[in-house]
Coordinates of C-alpha atoms in Angstrom, one line a residue:
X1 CA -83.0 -58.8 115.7
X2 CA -85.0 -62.0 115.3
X3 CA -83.8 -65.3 114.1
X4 CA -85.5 -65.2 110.3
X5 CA -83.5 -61.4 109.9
X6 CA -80.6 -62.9 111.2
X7 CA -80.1 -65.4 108.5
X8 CA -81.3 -62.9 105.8
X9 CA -78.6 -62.9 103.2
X10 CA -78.6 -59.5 101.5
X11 CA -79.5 -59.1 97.7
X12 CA -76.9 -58.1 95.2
X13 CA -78.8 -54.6 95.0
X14 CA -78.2 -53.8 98.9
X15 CA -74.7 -53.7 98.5
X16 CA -73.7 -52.5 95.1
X17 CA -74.9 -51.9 91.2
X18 CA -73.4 -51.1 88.2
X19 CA -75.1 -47.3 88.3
X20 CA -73.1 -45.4 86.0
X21 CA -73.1 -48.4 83.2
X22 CA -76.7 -49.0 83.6
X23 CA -77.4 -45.3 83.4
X24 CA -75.5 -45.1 79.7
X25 CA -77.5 -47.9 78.4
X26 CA -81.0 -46.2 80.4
X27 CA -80.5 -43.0 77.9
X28 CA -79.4 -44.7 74.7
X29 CA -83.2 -46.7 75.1
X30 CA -84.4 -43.7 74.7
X31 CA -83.8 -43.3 71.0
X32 CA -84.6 -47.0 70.5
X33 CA -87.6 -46.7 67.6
X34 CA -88.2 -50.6 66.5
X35 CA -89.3 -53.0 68.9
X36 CA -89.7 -51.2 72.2
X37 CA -93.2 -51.3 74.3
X38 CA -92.6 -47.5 74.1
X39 CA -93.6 -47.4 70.8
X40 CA -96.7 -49.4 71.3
X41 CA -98.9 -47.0 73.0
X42 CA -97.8 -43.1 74.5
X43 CA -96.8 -43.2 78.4
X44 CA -96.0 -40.4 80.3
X45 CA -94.1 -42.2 82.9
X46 CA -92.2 -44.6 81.3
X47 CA -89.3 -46.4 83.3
X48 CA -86.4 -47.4 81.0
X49 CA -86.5 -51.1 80.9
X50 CA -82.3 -51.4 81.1
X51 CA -83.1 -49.9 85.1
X52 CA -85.5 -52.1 85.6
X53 CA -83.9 -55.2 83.9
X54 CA -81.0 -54.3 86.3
X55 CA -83.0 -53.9 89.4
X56 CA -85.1 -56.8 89.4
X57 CA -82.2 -59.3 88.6
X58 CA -80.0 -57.3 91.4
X59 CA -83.3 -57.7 93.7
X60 CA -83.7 -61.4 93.4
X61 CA -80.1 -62.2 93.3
X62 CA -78.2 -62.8 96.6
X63 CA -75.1 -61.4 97.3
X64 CA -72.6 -64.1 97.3
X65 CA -70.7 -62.7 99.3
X66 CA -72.5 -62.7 102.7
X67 CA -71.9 -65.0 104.8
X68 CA -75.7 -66.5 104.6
X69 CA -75.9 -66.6 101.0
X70 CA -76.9 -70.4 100.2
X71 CA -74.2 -72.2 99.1
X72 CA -76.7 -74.0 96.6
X73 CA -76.7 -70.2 94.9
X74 CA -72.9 -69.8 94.9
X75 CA -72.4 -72.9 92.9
X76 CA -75.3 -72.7 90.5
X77 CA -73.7 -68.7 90.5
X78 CA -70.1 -69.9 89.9
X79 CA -71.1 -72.9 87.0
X80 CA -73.0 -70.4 85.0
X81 CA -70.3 -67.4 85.3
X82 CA -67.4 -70.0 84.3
X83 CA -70.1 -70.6 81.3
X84 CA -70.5 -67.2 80.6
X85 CA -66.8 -66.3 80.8
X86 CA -66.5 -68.8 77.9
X87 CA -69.2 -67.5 75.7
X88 CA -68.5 -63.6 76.6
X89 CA -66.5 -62.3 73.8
X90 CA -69.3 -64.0 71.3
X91 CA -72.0 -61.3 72.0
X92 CA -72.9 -57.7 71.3
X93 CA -72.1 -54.8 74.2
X94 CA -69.8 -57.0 76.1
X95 CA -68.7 -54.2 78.0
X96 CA -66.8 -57.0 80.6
X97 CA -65.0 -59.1 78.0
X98 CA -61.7 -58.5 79.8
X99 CA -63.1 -58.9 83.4
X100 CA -64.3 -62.3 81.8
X101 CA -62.0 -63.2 79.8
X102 CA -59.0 -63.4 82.8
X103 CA -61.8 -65.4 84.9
X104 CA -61.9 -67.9 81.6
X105 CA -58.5 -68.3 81.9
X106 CA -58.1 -68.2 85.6
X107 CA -62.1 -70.4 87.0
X108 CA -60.5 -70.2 90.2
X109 CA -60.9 -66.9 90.8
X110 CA -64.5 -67.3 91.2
X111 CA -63.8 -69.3 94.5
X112 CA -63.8 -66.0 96.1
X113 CA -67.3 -64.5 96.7
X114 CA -66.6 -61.3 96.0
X115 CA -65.2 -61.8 92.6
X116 CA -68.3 -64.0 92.4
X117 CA -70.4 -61.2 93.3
X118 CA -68.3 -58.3 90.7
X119 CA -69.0 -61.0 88.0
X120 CA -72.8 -61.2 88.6
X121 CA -72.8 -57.4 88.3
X122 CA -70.4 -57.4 85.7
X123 CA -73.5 -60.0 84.1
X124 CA -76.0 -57.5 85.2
X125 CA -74.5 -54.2 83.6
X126 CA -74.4 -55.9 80.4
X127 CA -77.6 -57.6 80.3
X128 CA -79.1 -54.0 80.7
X129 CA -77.9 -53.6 77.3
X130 CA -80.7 -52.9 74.6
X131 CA -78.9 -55.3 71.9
X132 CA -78.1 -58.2 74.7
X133 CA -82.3 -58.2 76.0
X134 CA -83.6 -60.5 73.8
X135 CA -80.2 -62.5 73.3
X136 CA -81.3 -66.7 74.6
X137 CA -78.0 -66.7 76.3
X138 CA -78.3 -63.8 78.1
X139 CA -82.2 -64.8 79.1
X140 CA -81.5 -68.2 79.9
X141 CA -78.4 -67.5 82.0
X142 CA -80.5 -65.1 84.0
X143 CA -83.5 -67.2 84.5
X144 CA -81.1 -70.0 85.8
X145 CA -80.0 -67.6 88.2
X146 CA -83.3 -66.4 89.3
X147 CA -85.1 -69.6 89.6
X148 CA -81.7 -70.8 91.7
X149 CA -81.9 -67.8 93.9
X150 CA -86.1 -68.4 94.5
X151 CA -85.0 -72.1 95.5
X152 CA -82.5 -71.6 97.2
X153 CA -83.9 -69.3 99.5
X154 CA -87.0 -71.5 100.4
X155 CA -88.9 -70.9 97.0
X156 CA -91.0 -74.3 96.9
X157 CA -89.6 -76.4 93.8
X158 CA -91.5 -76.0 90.6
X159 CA -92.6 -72.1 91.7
X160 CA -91.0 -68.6 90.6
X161 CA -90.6 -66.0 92.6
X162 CA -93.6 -63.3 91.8
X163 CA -92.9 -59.6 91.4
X164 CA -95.8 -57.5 92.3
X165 CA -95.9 -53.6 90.7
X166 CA -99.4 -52.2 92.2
X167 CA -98.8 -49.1 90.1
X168 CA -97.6 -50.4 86.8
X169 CA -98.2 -47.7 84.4
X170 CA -96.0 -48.5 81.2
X171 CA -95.5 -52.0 82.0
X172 CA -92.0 -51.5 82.2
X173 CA -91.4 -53.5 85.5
X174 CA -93.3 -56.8 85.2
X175 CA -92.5 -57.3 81.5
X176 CA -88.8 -57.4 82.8
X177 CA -90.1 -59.4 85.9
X178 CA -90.7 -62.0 82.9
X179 CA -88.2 -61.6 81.0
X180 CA -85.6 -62.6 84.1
X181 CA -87.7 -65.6 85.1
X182 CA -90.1 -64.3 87.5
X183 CA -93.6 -64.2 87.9
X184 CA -95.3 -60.8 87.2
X185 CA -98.3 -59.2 88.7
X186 CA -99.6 -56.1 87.4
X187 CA -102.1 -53.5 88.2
X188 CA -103.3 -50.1 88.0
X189 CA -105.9 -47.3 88.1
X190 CA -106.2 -46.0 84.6
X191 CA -107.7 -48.0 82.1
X192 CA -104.6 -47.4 79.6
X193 CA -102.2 -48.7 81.8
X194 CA -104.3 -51.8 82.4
X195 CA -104.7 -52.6 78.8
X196 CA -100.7 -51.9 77.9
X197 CA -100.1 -54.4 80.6
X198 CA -102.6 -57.1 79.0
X199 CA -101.7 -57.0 75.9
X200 CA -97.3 -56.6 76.6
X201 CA -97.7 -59.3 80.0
X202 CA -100.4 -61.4 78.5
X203 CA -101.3 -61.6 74.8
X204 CA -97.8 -61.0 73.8
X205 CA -96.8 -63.8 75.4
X206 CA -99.6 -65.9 74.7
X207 CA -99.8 -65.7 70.8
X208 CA -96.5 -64.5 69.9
X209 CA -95.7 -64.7 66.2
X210 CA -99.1 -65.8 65.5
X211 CA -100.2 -62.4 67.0
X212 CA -97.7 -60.5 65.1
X213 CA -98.8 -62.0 62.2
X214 CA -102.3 -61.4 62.3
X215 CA -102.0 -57.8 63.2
X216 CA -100.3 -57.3 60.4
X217 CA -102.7 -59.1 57.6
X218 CA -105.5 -57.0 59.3
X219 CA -103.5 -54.0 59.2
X220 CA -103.4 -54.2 55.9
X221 CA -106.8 -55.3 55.6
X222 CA -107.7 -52.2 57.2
X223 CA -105.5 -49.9 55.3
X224 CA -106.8 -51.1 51.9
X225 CA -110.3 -50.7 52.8
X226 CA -110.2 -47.3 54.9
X227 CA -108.3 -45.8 51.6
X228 CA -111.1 -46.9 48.7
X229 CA -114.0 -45.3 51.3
X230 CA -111.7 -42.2 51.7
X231 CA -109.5 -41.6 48.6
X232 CA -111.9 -38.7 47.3
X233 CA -111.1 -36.7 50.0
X234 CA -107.6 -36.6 49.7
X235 CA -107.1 -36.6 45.6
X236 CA -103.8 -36.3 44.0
X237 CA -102.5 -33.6 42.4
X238 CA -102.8 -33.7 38.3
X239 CA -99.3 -34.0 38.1
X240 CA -99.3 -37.1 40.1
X241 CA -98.1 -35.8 43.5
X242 CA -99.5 -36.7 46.7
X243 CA -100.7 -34.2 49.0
X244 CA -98.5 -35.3 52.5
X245 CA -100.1 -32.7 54.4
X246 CA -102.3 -29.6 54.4
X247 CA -101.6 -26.5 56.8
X248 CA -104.5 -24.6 58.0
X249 CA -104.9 -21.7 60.3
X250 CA -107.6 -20.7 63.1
X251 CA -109.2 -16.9 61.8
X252 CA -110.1 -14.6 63.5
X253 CA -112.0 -10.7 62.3
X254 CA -109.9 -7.8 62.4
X255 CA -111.2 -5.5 65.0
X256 CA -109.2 -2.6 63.4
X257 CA -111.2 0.7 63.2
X258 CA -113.1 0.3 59.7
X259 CA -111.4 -3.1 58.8
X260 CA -113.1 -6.3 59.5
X261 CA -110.3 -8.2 57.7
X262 CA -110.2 -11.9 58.1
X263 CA -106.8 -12.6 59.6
X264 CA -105.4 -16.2 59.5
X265 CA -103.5 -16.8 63.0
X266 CA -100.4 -18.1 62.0
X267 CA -97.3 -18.4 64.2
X268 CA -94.5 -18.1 61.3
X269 CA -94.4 -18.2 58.2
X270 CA -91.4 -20.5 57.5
X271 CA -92.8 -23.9 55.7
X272 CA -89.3 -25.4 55.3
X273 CA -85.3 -24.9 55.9
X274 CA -83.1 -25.7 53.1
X275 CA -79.4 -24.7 54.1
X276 CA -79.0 -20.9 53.3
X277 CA -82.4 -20.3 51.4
X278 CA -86.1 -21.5 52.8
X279 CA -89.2 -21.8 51.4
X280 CA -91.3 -18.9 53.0
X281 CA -94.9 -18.0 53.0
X282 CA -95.5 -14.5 52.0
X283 CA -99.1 -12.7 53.2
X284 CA -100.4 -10.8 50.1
X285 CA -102.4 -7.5 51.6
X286 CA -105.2 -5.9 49.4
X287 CA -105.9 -3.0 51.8
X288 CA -109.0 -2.1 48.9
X289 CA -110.9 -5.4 49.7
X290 CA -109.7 -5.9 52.9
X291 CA -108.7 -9.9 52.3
X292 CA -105.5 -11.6 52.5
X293 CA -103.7 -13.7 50.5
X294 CA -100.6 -16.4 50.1
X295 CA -97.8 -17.1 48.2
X296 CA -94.8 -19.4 48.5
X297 CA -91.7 -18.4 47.8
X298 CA -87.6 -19.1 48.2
X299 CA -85.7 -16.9 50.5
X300 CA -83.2 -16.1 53.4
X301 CA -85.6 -17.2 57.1
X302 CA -83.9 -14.6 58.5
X303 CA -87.1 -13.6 61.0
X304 CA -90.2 -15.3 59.5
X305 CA -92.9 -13.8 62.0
X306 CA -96.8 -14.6 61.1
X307 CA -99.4 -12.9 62.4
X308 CA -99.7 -13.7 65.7
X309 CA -97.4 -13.6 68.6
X310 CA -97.6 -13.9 72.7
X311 CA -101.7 -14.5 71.8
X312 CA -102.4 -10.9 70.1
X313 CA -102.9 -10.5 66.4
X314 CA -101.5 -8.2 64.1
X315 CA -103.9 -7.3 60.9
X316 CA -101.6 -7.4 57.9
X317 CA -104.4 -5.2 56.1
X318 CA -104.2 -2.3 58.4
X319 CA -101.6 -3.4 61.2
X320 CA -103.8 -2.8 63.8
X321 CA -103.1 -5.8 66.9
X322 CA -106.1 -7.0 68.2
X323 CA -105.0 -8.2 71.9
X324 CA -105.2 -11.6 73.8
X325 CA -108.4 -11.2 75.1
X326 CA -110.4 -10.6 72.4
X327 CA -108.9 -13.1 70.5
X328 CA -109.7 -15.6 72.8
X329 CA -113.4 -14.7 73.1
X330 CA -113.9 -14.9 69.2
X331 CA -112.3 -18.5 69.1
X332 CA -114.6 -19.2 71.8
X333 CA -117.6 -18.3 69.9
X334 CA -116.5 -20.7 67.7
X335 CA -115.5 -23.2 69.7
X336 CA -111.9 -23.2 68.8
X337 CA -112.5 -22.3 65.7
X338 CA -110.9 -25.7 63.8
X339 CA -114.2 -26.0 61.9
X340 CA -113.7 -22.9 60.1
X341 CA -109.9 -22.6 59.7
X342 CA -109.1 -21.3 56.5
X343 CA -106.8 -24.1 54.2
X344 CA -103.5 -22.1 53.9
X345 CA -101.0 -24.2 51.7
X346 CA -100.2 -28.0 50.8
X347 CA -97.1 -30.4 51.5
X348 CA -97.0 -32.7 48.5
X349 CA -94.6 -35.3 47.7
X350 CA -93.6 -37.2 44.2
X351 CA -92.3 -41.1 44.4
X352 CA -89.9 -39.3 41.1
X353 CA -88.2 -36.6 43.2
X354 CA -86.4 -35.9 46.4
X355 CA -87.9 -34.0 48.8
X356 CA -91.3 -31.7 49.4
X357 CA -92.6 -29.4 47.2
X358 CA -94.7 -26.5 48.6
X359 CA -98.0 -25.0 47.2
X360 CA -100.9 -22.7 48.1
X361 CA -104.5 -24.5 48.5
X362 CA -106.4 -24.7 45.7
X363 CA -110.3 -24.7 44.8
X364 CA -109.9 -28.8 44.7
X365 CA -108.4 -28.7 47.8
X366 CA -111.0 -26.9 49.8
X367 CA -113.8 -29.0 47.9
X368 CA -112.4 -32.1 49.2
X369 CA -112.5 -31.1 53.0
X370 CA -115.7 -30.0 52.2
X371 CA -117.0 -33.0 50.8
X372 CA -115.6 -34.9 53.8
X373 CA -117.7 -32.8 56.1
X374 CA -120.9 -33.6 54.1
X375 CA -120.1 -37.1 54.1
X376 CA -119.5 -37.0 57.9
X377 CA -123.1 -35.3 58.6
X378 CA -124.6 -38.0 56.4
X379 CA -123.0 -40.6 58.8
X380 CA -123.9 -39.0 61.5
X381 CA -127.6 -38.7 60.6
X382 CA -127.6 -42.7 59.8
X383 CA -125.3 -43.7 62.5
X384 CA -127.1 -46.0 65.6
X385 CA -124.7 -46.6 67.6
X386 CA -124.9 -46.3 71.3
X387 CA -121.9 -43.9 71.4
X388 CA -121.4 -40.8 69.2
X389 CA -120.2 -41.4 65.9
X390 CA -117.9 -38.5 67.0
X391 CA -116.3 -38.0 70.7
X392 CA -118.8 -35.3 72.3
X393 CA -117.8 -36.4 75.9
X394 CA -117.6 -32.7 77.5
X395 CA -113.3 -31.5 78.2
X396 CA -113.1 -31.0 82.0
X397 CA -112.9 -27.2 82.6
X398 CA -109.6 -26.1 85.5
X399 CA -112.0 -24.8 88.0
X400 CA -114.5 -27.4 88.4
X401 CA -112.4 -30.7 87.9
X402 CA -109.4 -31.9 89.4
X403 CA -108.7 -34.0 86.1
X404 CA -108.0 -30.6 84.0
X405 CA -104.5 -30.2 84.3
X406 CA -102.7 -29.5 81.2
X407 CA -106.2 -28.9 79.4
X408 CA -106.8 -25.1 80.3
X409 CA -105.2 -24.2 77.4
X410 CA -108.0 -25.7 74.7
X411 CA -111.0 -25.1 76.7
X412 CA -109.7 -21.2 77.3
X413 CA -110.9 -20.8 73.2
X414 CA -114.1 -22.3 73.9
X415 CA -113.2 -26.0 73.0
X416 CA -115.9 -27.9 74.8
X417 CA -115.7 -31.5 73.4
X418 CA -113.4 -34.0 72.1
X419 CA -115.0 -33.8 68.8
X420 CA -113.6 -30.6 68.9
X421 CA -110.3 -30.9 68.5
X422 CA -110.6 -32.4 65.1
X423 CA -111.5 -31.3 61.4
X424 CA -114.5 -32.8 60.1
X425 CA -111.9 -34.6 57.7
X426 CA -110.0 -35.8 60.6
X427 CA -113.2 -37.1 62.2
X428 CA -114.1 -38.9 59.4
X429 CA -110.9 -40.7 58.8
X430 CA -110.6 -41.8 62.4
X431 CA -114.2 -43.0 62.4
X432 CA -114.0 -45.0 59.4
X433 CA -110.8 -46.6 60.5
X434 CA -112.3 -47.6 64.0
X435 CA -115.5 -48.6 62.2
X436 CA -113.2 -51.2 60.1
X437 CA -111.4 -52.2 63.6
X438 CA -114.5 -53.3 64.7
X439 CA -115.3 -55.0 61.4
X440 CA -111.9 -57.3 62.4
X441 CA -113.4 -58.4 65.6
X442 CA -116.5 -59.6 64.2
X443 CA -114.6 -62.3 62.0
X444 CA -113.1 -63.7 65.5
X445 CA -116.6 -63.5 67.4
X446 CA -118.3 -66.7 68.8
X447 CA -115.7 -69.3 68.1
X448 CA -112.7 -70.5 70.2
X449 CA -110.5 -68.0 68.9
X450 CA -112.7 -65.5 70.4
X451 CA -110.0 -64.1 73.0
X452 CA -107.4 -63.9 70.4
X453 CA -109.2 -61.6 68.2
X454 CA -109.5 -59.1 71.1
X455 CA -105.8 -59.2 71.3
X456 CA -106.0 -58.8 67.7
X457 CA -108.6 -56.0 67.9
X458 CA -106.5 -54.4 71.0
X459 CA -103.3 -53.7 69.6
X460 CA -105.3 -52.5 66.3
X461 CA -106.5 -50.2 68.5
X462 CA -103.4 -49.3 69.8
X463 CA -102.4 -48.7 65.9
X464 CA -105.3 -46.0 66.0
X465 CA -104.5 -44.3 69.1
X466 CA -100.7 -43.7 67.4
X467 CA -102.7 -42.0 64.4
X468 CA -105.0 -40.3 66.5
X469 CA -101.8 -38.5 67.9
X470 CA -101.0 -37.1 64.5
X471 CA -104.3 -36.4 63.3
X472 CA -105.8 -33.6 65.3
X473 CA -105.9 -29.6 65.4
X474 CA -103.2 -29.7 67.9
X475 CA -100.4 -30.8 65.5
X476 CA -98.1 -28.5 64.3
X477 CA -96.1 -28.7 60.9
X478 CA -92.2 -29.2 61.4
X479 CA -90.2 -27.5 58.9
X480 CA -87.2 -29.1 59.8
X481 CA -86.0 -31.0 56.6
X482 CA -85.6 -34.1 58.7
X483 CA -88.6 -34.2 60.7
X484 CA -91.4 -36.3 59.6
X485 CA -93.3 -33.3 59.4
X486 CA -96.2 -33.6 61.3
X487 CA -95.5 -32.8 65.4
X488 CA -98.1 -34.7 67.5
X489 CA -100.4 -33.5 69.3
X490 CA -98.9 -35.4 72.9
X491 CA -95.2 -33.8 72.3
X492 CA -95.8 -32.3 76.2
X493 CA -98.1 -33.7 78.5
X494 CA -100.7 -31.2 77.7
X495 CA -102.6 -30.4 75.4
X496 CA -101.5 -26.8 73.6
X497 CA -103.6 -24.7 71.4
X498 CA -102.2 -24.8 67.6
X499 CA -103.0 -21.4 65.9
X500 CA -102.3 -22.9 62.5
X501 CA -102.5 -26.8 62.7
X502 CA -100.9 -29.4 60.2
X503 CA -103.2 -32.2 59.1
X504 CA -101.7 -35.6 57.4
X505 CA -103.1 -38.3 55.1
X506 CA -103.7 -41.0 56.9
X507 CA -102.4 -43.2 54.1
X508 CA -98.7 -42.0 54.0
X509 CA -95.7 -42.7 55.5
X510 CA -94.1 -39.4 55.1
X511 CA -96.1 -37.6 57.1
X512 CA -98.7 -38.3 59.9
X513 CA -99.6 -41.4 58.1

């Protein structure tokens, strides 16, 4: 062992941590909604920030205990954990009140390093605690300890110690690097994580309120403006209600012997639960024309099965199942068939009553989306852009491309493009709204504020990418009377064919908005 090991004093993480404390506040982060970088962009890999907040402050901490922890740390440990055991009882998830409250009474119990070192952990299981992470006494008692520790152990004066994450992903490990005292660097392959990191390590930081501010004027700005250029395409009901969401369904022909029927592909036919009764949708069969029609209705969802099941479809005309196979290959034909799904039924909402109401589409209805494709191919034809008004990057096919996991799925029914994945309503909408982003941007360009309106324009961005998620052909309706509604499209990490598909108004908050 050389000389330099032999005076290593081992950090508070190499002989012991709070594990089963840390772990109970780790899952309760995960139903934390307001506030939390989860909820700033979709991650797949996303490390709960009470581990990490744990981990780095039980990395950069000696253990006081060994016998070549700096005495220079043991003091600056034992002053701010007398402090603390004064101020304990005053704050939120002060799981070790009673640890701290006999040390309050007794300070010289902290003379002994190892109940030194229990109160640092005691310190570190309840700063892991969602409602403690932003709390100034909690962040200023750990960067004092940090910034002690870094000293202590040779740090030069006026430095912090610098934790490095090569592979940062979600962000989650240098944003708590920060946030207990240290210096964060950050980096990564994909492009998303890189731009999470910028905006939670760097502009956050930076600009602050002012950012949170002005992301919230534009916001509006952006709102306002995206609903007069779009309102015609998603008109209220005569009675006042707002359409929250429409539910369409892929088709496909009947290949019945003599029928030809149109068949909507629809997975069940349960639209809502309401206790003992639920509103259903019933398939109407005229066996003369061969066509097929709805109606909603009240009843017991005792077995609701639509039309299609394990990827065959059964003809309610003349019950003949046409299999998986040749389902597939007419979808393909069609590329997915999401351009021609047939509008099934409407969600619609009144600010004077409780709850949804449930309707079949209408003539208006259909006209709208209609209109909204017109409109789109008129943009199209006068867009000059250098990228496609519309996503027409090709999907990477299983076979040929390493980068196709969890894609096979879509591009089995003949779904080619991005584009494709959307209604030509859905296409517009998004367009418009990242049109208008860009329109924000240009009111920051070539002054000195020119950085801060890309921070602006990024987590606008970000604001899009969340609607993006609910506003595609792979979103499913929930009829849970709890739910939102509208499922996203990213609820796996894949990206599943929808048979019938749920599509929101961007405008709402009930729904998909």
């Amino acid at each position: 062992m050389s000389k330099q090991e032999a005076v290593y004093p081992k950090r508070l993480i190499e002989v012991d941590l709070p594990i089963a404390r840390i772990s109970t506040h780790a899952r309760r982060e995960k139903s934390i909604r307001h506030g939390h970088i989860s909820t700033l962009h979709i991650w797949w890999a996303r490390r709960p920030l009470a581990a990490c907040r744990a981990v780095i402050c039980a990395a950069l901490w000696p253990d006081p205990a060994d016998p070549h922890c700096p005495d220079a740390f043991r003091d600056t440990a034992r002053r701010l954990m007398e402090s603390w055991a004064a101020e304990q009882g005053k704050f939120q998830g002060a799981e070790s009140f009673p640890r701290f409250l006999q040390i309050q009474q007794k300070p010289k119990l902290l003379e002994d390093n190892r109940t030194l070192r229990q109160a640092l952990l005691d310190f570190i299981a309840d700063f892991a605690n969602w409602d403690n992470s932003t709390v100034p006494a909690y962040l200023e008692t750990s960067r004092a300890l940090t910034q002690s520790a870094h000293e202590a152990l040779g740090g030069a004066p006026g430095t912090r110690p610098l934790v490095v994450d090569p592979f940062a992903g979600g962000g989650s490990i240098p944003l708590e690097g920060l946030r207990t005292g240290a210096d964060s660097f950050a980096s990564d392959l994909n492009p998303i994580s890189v731009l999470l990191n910028k905006v939670v390590l760097e502009y956050i930081p930076k600009y602050g309120r002012r950012l949170a501010d002005e992301v919230r004027k534009w916001g509006v700005w952006i709102q306002r403006e995206a609903e007069k250029e779009l309102a015609e395409f998603y008109p209220k009901d005569a009675d006042g209600a707002t359409p929250i969401a429409y539910l369409w369904a892929r088709t496909i022909r009947c290949e019945g012997p003599g029928c030809g029927a149109e068949v909507p592909l629809i997975r069940s036919l349960l639209l809502a639960r309401k206790g003992a009764r639920s509103v259903i949708l019933d398939l109407l069969s005229d066996k003369h024309a061969k066509k097929i029609g709805f109606r909603v209705s009240e009843g017991v969802a005792t077995g609701t099965p639509g039309t299609i099941r394990k990827g065959s479809s059964t003809c309610p005309v003349c019950g003949y199942t046409t299999p998986n196979k040749r389902v597939r290959a007419q979808l393909a034909e069609r590329r997915g068939g999401a351009a021609d799904a047939t509008l099934i039924a409407v969600v619609t909402s009144k600010l004077s009553e409780l709850g949804r109401s449930y309707r079949i589409a209408t003539e208006s209805d259909i006209s709208a989306a209609t209109r909204a494709h017109e409109e789109l191919k008129r943009r199209e034809q006068e867009h000059g852009g250098t990228i496609s008004l519309v996503p027409d990057e090709g999907i990477p096919h299983e076979r040929p491309s390493p980068n196709a996991r969890g894609l096979s799925a879509v591009t089995r029914m003949g779904v080619s493009t991005f584009g494709d994945l959307f209604t030509r309503r859905q296409s517009l909408t998004l367009s418009t709204f990242a049109r208008l982003i860009g329109e924000v941007r240009q009111q920051f360009a070539g002054n000195a504020t020119d950085e801060f309106g890309q921070a602006v324009q990024t987590i606008l961005a970000f604001g899009l990418d969340r609607l993006v998620d609910r506003s595609s052909t792979l979103c499913r309706w929930d009829p849970t009377p709890t739910a939102s509604g509208i499922i996203n499209t990213f609820s796996r990490q894949a990206l599943p064919i929808m048979w019938d598909f749920a599509e929101g108004t961007p405008f709402e908050n009930k729904s998909g908005g």
